[in-house]
Coordinates of C-alpha atoms and ligand atoms in Angstrom, one line a residue:
X1 CA -7.3 -14.8 -13.4
X2 CA -9.9 -13.1 -15.6
X3 CA -11.8 -10.7 -13.3
X4 CA -15.3 -9.7 -14.1
X5 CA -14.9 -7.0 -11.6
X6 CA -17.5 -4.6 -10.3
X7 CA -18.6 -4.3 -13.9
X8 CA -21.9 -2.8 -12.8
X9 CA -20.2 -0.6 -10.2
X10 CA -18.6 1.9 -12.6
X11 CA -15.2 1.0 -11.4
X12 CA -12.7 1.4 -14.3
X13 CA -15.1 4.0 -15.8
X14 CA -12.3 6.6 -15.9
X15 CA -13.4 8.4 -12.7
X16 CA -12.3 7.4 -9.2
X17 CA -14.8 5.2 -7.4
X18 CA -15.4 6.7 -4.0
X19 CA -16.3 4.7 -0.9
X20 CA -17.0 6.8 2.2
X21 CA -18.7 6.7 5.6
X22 CA -17.6 6.6 9.2
X23 CA -15.0 4.2 10.6
X24 CA -17.8 2.6 12.7
X25 CA -21.5 2.8 12.8
X26 CA -22.1 4.5 16.2
X27 CA -25.8 5.4 16.2
X28 CA -28.8 5.7 13.8
X29 CA -28.5 9.5 13.9
X30 CA -24.8 9.4 12.9
X31 CA -25.5 7.0 10.0
X32 CA -28.4 9.0 8.6
X33 CA -26.6 12.3 9.0
X34 CA -23.4 11.2 7.2
X35 CA -25.3 9.3 4.5
X36 CA -27.5 12.3 3.7
X37 CA -24.4 14.6 3.5
X38 CA -22.4 12.1 1.4
X39 CA -25.4 11.6 -0.9
X40 CA -24.7 15.2 -2.1
X41 CA -21.6 14.0 -3.8
X42 CA -22.5 12.0 -6.9
X43 CA -19.0 10.4 -7.0
X44 CA -19.6 8.5 -3.8
X45 CA -20.9 5.1 -4.8
X46 CA -20.8 3.1 -1.7
X47 CA -21.4 3.8 2.0
X48 CA -19.0 2.2 4.4
X49 CA -19.4 1.7 8.2
X50 CA -17.7 -0.9 10.4
X51 CA -20.2 -2.8 12.5
X52 CA -17.6 -5.3 13.9
X53 CA -14.4 -3.4 14.7
X54 CA -11.1 -5.3 14.9
X55 CA -9.3 -3.5 17.7
X56 CA -5.6 -3.9 18.6
X57 CA -6.3 -4.1 22.3
X58 CA -9.3 -5.6 24.1
X59 CA -11.8 -3.6 26.1
X60 CA -12.0 -0.9 23.3
X61 CA -15.1 -0.2 21.4
X62 CA -15.8 -3.2 19.1
X63 CA -18.8 -2.1 17.1
X64 CA -22.5 -2.4 17.6
X65 CA -22.9 -5.6 15.5
X66 CA -26.4 -6.6 14.5
X67 CA -28.0 -3.4 15.9
X68 CA -25.8 -1.4 13.5
X69 CA -26.8 -3.6 10.6
X70 CA -30.4 -2.6 11.3
X71 CA -29.6 1.1 11.3
X72 CA -27.7 0.6 8.0
X73 CA -30.7 -1.2 6.4
X74 CA -33.0 1.6 7.5
X75 CA -30.7 4.2 6.0
X76 CA -30.4 2.3 2.7
X77 CA -34.2 2.1 2.5
X78 CA -34.6 5.9 3.1
X79 CA -31.4 7.4 1.6
X80 CA -30.7 4.8 -1.0
X81 CA -27.0 4.3 -0.4
X82 CA -25.5 0.9 -1.3
X83 CA -23.6 -0.5 1.7
X84 CA -20.3 -2.2 2.6
X85 CA -19.2 -3.6 5.9
X86 CA -16.2 -5.5 7.1
X87 CA -16.7 -9.2 7.8
X88 CA -14.3 -11.4 9.6
X89 CA -16.3 -14.7 10.3
X90 CA -18.8 -16.7 8.3
X91 CA -21.5 -15.7 10.9
X92 CA -20.7 -12.0 10.0
X93 CA -21.4 -12.9 6.4
X94 CA -24.7 -14.5 7.2
X95 CA -25.8 -11.4 9.2
X96 CA -24.5 -9.0 6.5
X97 CA -26.5 -10.8 3.8
X98 CA -29.6 -10.9 6.1
X99 CA -29.6 -7.1 6.3
X100 CA -29.0 -6.5 2.6
X101 CA -25.4 -5.4 2.6
X102 CA -24.3 -5.0 -1.0
X103 CA -20.5 -5.4 -0.8
X104 CA -18.4 -7.2 1.8
X105 CA -14.9 -6.0 2.7
X106 CA -12.2 -8.1 4.3
X107 CA -10.0 -6.2 6.8
X108 CA -6.2 -6.0 6.9
X109 CA -5.9 -8.0 10.1
X110 CA -8.1 -10.8 8.7
X111 CA -6.2 -10.9 5.5
X112 CA -3.1 -12.2 7.3
X113 CA -4.8 -15.5 8.0
X114 CA -5.4 -17.9 5.1
X115 CA -7.7 -20.0 7.4
X116 CA -9.9 -17.0 8.2
X117 CA -10.1 -15.8 4.6
X118 CA -10.8 -19.3 3.3
X119 CA -13.6 -19.8 5.8
X120 CA -15.2 -16.5 4.7
X121 CA -14.8 -17.4 1.1
X122 CA -16.3 -20.8 1.7
X123 CA -19.3 -19.2 3.3
X124 CA -19.9 -17.3 0.1
X125 CA -19.8 -20.2 -2.3
X126 CA -22.7 -19.8 -4.7
X127 CA -23.4 -16.2 -3.7
X128 CA -21.9 -13.8 -6.1
X129 CA -21.7 -10.7 -3.9
X130 CA -18.8 -8.2 -4.6
X131 CA -15.9 -8.5 -2.2
X132 CA -13.3 -5.9 -1.4
X133 CA -10.0 -7.3 -0.2
X134 CA -7.7 -5.0 1.8
X135 CA -4.0 -5.7 1.9
X136 CA -2.8 -7.8 4.8
X137 CA -1.1 -5.7 7.5
X138 CA 2.3 -7.2 6.6
X139 CA 3.9 -6.3 3.2
X140 CA 3.4 -9.7 1.6
X141 CA 2.0 -9.4 -2.0
X142 CA 1.6 -13.1 -2.4
X143 CA -0.6 -13.3 0.7
X144 CA -2.7 -10.5 -0.7
X145 CA -3.0 -12.2 -4.0
X146 CA -3.8 -15.5 -2.2
X147 CA -6.7 -13.8 -0.5
X148 CA -8.1 -12.6 -3.8
X149 CA -7.7 -16.1 -5.3
X150 CA -9.6 -17.7 -2.4
X151 CA -12.7 -15.7 -3.3
X152 CA -12.2 -16.0 -7.0
X153 CA -11.8 -19.7 -6.8
X154 CA -15.1 -19.9 -4.9
X155 CA -16.9 -18.2 -7.8
X156 CA -16.8 -14.6 -6.4
X157 CA -15.7 -12.9 -9.6
X158 CA -16.4 -9.3 -8.5
X159 CA -13.4 -8.7 -6.4
X160 CA -11.7 -5.3 -5.8
X161 CA -8.8 -4.5 -3.6
X162 CA -7.9 -1.7 -1.2
X163 CA -4.4 -0.5 -0.4
X164 CA -4.4 0.6 3.2
X165 CA -0.7 0.6 3.9
X166 CA 1.5 -1.8 5.9
X167 CA 2.3 -1.8 9.6
X168 CA 5.9 -1.6 10.8
X169 CA 7.7 -1.4 14.1
X170 CA 9.8 1.7 13.4
X171 CA 8.4 5.2 13.7
X172 CA 7.1 6.8 10.5
X173 CA 4.9 9.8 9.7
X174 CA 2.3 7.3 8.5
X175 CA 0.1 5.1 10.6
X176 CA 0.7 2.4 8.0
X177 CA 3.6 2.8 5.5
X178 CA 2.3 3.1 1.9
X179 CA 5.0 1.1 0.2
X180 CA 3.4 2.1 -3.1
X181 CA 5.5 -0.4 -5.1
X182 CA 3.4 -3.2 -3.7
X183 CA 0.0 -2.1 -5.0
X184 CA 1.7 -1.0 -8.2
X185 CA 3.1 -4.5 -8.7
X186 CA -0.4 -5.9 -8.0
X187 CA -1.8 -3.7 -10.7
X188 CA 0.9 -4.7 -13.1
X189 CA 0.2 -8.4 -12.5
X190 CA -3.6 -8.1 -12.8
X191 CA -4.4 -5.1 -15.0
X192 CA -8.2 -5.6 -14.8
X193 CA -8.3 -5.8 -11.0
X194 CA -9.6 -2.6 -9.4
X195 CA -7.2 -1.3 -6.8
X196 CA -8.5 1.5 -4.5
X197 CA -6.6 3.4 -1.9
X198 CA -7.6 4.0 1.7
X199 CA -5.6 7.2 2.6
X200 CA -7.4 7.4 6.0
X201 CA -5.7 4.2 7.3
X202 CA -2.4 4.9 5.6
X203 CA -2.1 8.4 7.1
X204 CA -3.8 7.9 10.4
X205 CA -4.1 11.7 10.6
X206 CA -6.5 13.9 8.6
X207 CA -3.6 16.3 7.6
X208 CA -2.1 13.6 5.4
X209 CA -5.4 12.8 3.5
X210 CA -5.0 15.3 0.7
X211 CA -1.5 14.4 -0.3
X212 CA -2.1 10.7 0.0
X213 CA -5.3 10.9 -2.0
X214 CA -3.6 12.9 -4.8
X215 CA -0.7 10.5 -4.9
X216 CA -3.1 7.6 -5.3
X217 CA -5.0 9.3 -8.1
X218 CA -1.7 10.2 -9.8
X219 CA -0.7 6.5 -9.6
X220 CA -3.9 5.6 -11.4
X221 CA -5.6 4.0 -8.5
X222 CA -9.3 3.2 -9.3
X223 CA -10.8 4.9 -6.3
X224 CA -10.5 6.0 -2.7
X225 CA -12.0 4.9 0.6
X226 CA -12.2 7.8 3.0
X227 CA -13.6 7.8 6.6
X228 CA -16.1 10.6 7.3
X229 CA -17.7 11.3 10.7
X230 CA -20.1 14.1 11.9
X231 CA -17.8 14.9 14.8
X232 CA -14.4 13.2 14.1
X233 CA -12.8 14.2 17.4
X234 CA -15.5 12.4 19.3
X235 CA -15.4 9.3 17.2
X236 CA -15.4 6.0 19.0
X237 CA -12.6 4.7 16.7
X238 CA -10.0 6.3 14.5
X239 CA -10.8 9.8 15.7
X240 CA -7.6 11.4 14.3
X241 CA -8.0 10.3 10.7
X242 CA -11.7 11.0 10.2
X243 CA -13.0 14.2 8.6
X244 CA -16.4 15.9 8.5
X245 CA -18.6 15.8 5.4
X246 CA -17.7 19.5 4.8
X247 CA -14.0 18.7 4.9
X248 CA -14.6 15.7 2.6
X249 CA -16.2 18.1 0.1
X250 CA -13.1 20.4 0.4
X251 CA -10.8 17.5 -0.1
X252 CA -12.7 16.4 -3.3
X253 CA -12.6 19.9 -4.6
X254 CA -8.8 20.2 -4.1
X255 CA -8.0 16.9 -5.8
X256 CA -6.7 17.1 -9.4
X257 CA -8.2 14.5 -11.6
X258 CA -5.9 13.9 -14.5
X259 CA -7.5 12.8 -17.7
X260 CA -7.8 9.0 -18.2
X261 CA -9.5 8.4 -21.5
X262 CA -9.7 5.0 -23.2
X263 CA -6.9 6.2 -25.4
X264 CA -4.6 6.6 -22.5
X265 CA -1.6 4.4 -22.3
X266 CA -2.0 1.5 -20.0
X267 CA -2.1 2.6 -16.3
X268 CA 1.2 0.9 -15.7
X269 CA 3.1 3.2 -18.0
X270 CA 2.0 6.4 -16.2
X271 CA 4.9 8.7 -15.2
X272 CA 4.2 8.4 -11.5
X273 CA 4.1 4.7 -11.5
X274 CA 7.4 4.5 -13.4
X275 CA 9.0 7.0 -10.9
X276 CA 7.9 4.9 -8.0
X277 CA 9.6 1.9 -9.5
X278 CA 12.7 3.9 -10.2
X279 CA 12.7 5.0 -6.6
X280 CA 12.6 1.4 -5.5
X281 CA 15.4 0.5 -7.8
X282 CA 17.5 3.3 -6.5
X283 CA 17.0 1.9 -3.0
X284 CA 18.1 -1.5 -4.3
X285 CA 21.2 0.1 -5.8
X286 CA 22.1 1.7 -2.5
X287 CA 21.4 -1.5 -0.6
X288 CA 23.7 -3.4 -2.9
X289 CA 26.4 -0.9 -2.5
X290 CA 26.0 -1.0 1.3
X291 CA 26.2 -4.8 1.2
X292 CA 29.4 -4.6 -1.0
X293 CA 30.9 -2.3 1.7
X294 CA 30.4 -4.9 4.4
X295 CA 32.5 -7.3 2.4
X296 CA 35.1 -4.6 1.8
X297 CA 35.3 -4.2 5.6
X298 CA 35.8 -8.0 6.0
X299 CA 38.6 -7.8 3.4
X300 CA 40.0 -4.8 5.4
X301 CA 40.2 -6.9 8.5
X302 CA 41.9 -9.8 6.6
X303 CA 44.5 -7.3 5.2
X304 CA 45.1 -5.9 8.7
X305 CA 45.6 -9.3 10.3
X306 CA 47.8 -10.4 7.5
X307 CA 49.6 -7.1 7.1
X308 CA 48.7 -6.6 3.4
X309 CA 48.4 -3.2 1.8
X310 CA 45.0 -1.8 1.3
X311 CA 45.4 -0.8 -2.3
X312 CA 46.3 -3.7 -4.6
X313 CA 46.8 -2.4 -8.2
X314 CA 46.4 -5.8 -9.9
X315 CA 43.0 -6.3 -8.2
X316 CA 41.8 -2.9 -9.2
X317 CA 42.9 -3.6 -12.7
X318 CA 40.9 -6.8 -12.8
X319 CA 37.9 -4.9 -11.5
X320 CA 38.2 -2.2 -14.2
X321 CA 38.4 -4.8 -17.0
X322 CA 35.5 -6.8 -15.6
X323 CA 33.3 -3.6 -15.3
X324 CA 34.2 -2.6 -18.9
X325 CA 33.1 -6.0 -20.1
X326 CA 29.9 -6.1 -18.1
X327 CA 29.0 -2.5 -19.1
X328 CA 29.3 -3.2 -22.8
X329 CA 27.3 -6.4 -22.3
X330 CA 24.5 -4.4 -20.6
X331 CA 24.6 -1.6 -23.1
X332 CA 25.9 1.0 -20.5
X333 CA 28.6 3.4 -21.5
X334 CA 32.0 2.1 -20.3
X335 CA 33.0 5.6 -19.3
X336 CA 30.0 6.1 -17.0
X337 CA 30.4 2.6 -15.5
X338 CA 34.0 3.2 -14.7
X339 CA 33.2 6.5 -13.1
X340 CA 30.6 4.9 -10.9
X341 CA 33.0 2.1 -9.9
X342 CA 35.8 4.6 -9.2
X343 CA 33.5 6.2 -6.6
X344 CA 32.5 2.8 -5.2
X345 CA 36.2 1.8 -5.0
X346 CA 37.1 5.0 -3.2
X347 CA 34.4 4.3 -0.6
X348 CA 35.6 0.7 -0.2
X349 CA 39.1 2.0 0.4
X350 CA 37.8 4.4 3.0
X351 CA 35.9 1.7 4.8
X352 CA 39.0 -0.6 4.7
X353 CA 41.1 2.2 6.0
X354 CA 38.7 2.8 8.9
X355 CA 39.1 -0.9 9.8
X356 CA 42.9 -0.6 9.6
X357 CA 43.6 2.7 11.2
X358 CA 40.4 3.7 13.0
X359 CA 37.6 5.9 11.9
X360 CA 39.1 9.4 11.5
X361 CA 42.0 8.7 9.2
X362 CA 42.0 10.8 6.0
X363 CA 42.3 8.3 3.3
X364 CA 41.2 9.8 0.0
X365 CA 44.8 10.1 -1.1
X366 CA 45.6 6.5 -0.7
X367 CA 44.8 5.4 -4.2
Ligands
PEP1 C1 -11.4 0.1 8.6 O1 -11.5 0.3 7.3 O2 -12.1 0.7 9.4 C2 -10.4 -0.9 9.0 C3 -10.5 -1.5 10.2 O3 -9.5 -1.0 8.1 P1 -8.2 -1.9 8.1 O4 -8.6 -3.4 8.1 O5 -7.5 -1.5 6.8 O6 -7.3 -1.6 9.3
MN2 MN1 -11.1 2.9 10.7

């Protein structure tokens, strides 16, 4: 894919592209107030406000729809802010275009459905409006890319993406786990594709906004989408994560913008990105060791049932020779590789001993 992305929107200009505004448009007064306050920050390029809100449970506030589009149109005429709203159906697209919305965004819940995304993309055929594609709620990079392709294949070449984290069943300090390696891999595969970050929906709490925003900038994200509300605690949706315009100003002042000149190395080679990849690889190493241990335990059971000694010198000798061979093949010091495997072997013996004698047996002297 060769993206002609947001070329006239100053994305990739070296400064973060900021999108801000309330989670949802709640009244003309709210829209005008937030827009006038945000207009004071020249780095905010696009005003966001949900007019159709995808809520987890029914009977919650679901947005003011066409009425809210009218308020936004009036605000744009007076304050002059370009607008973005979330669309989830072709009829949302028709209404958004009718009221002069400049950029459409596709929400995380819509992104999980190829049918829904395709029907929105089809309704945009021949209309080259910029589209921002959030990640699907589930951590599926191909599904995210598939969503981008559905627009691109229909002639929508100005596509940007937003990383808003991924939902999971287990408890976490985040509303949606960031899993940074996924947007980083997206950036690696499509270097020209703008990838913004939405720390509001990742964190779910305003206290996490600064650290998440800084992390995104340090990972060379192209911009941020941050929810701002005149009175966050009274917001009709996402009250805990929204901040006032004044708090937004404080946040921007605290962020450290590290230089990104044209002479910079490609974004992918930045230190933070490489560290994130290393963290992920470390996790894989530990997962692999843990998997190895489950087989060690199976062998322990076999040895117990067949009354075979845990420590088999010939087998350990074979392992040592094989590790030496593989290490030199992979250009890793034999000495280091043997030390690592010595520890892994000790842990395997400990696990097997637990199987044989029960958990509390002291076994380190078995070898
Ligand atoms: C939003 O931006 O208000 C929103 C609903 O986001 P998401 O689709 O990422 O949950
Ligand atoms: Mn929201």
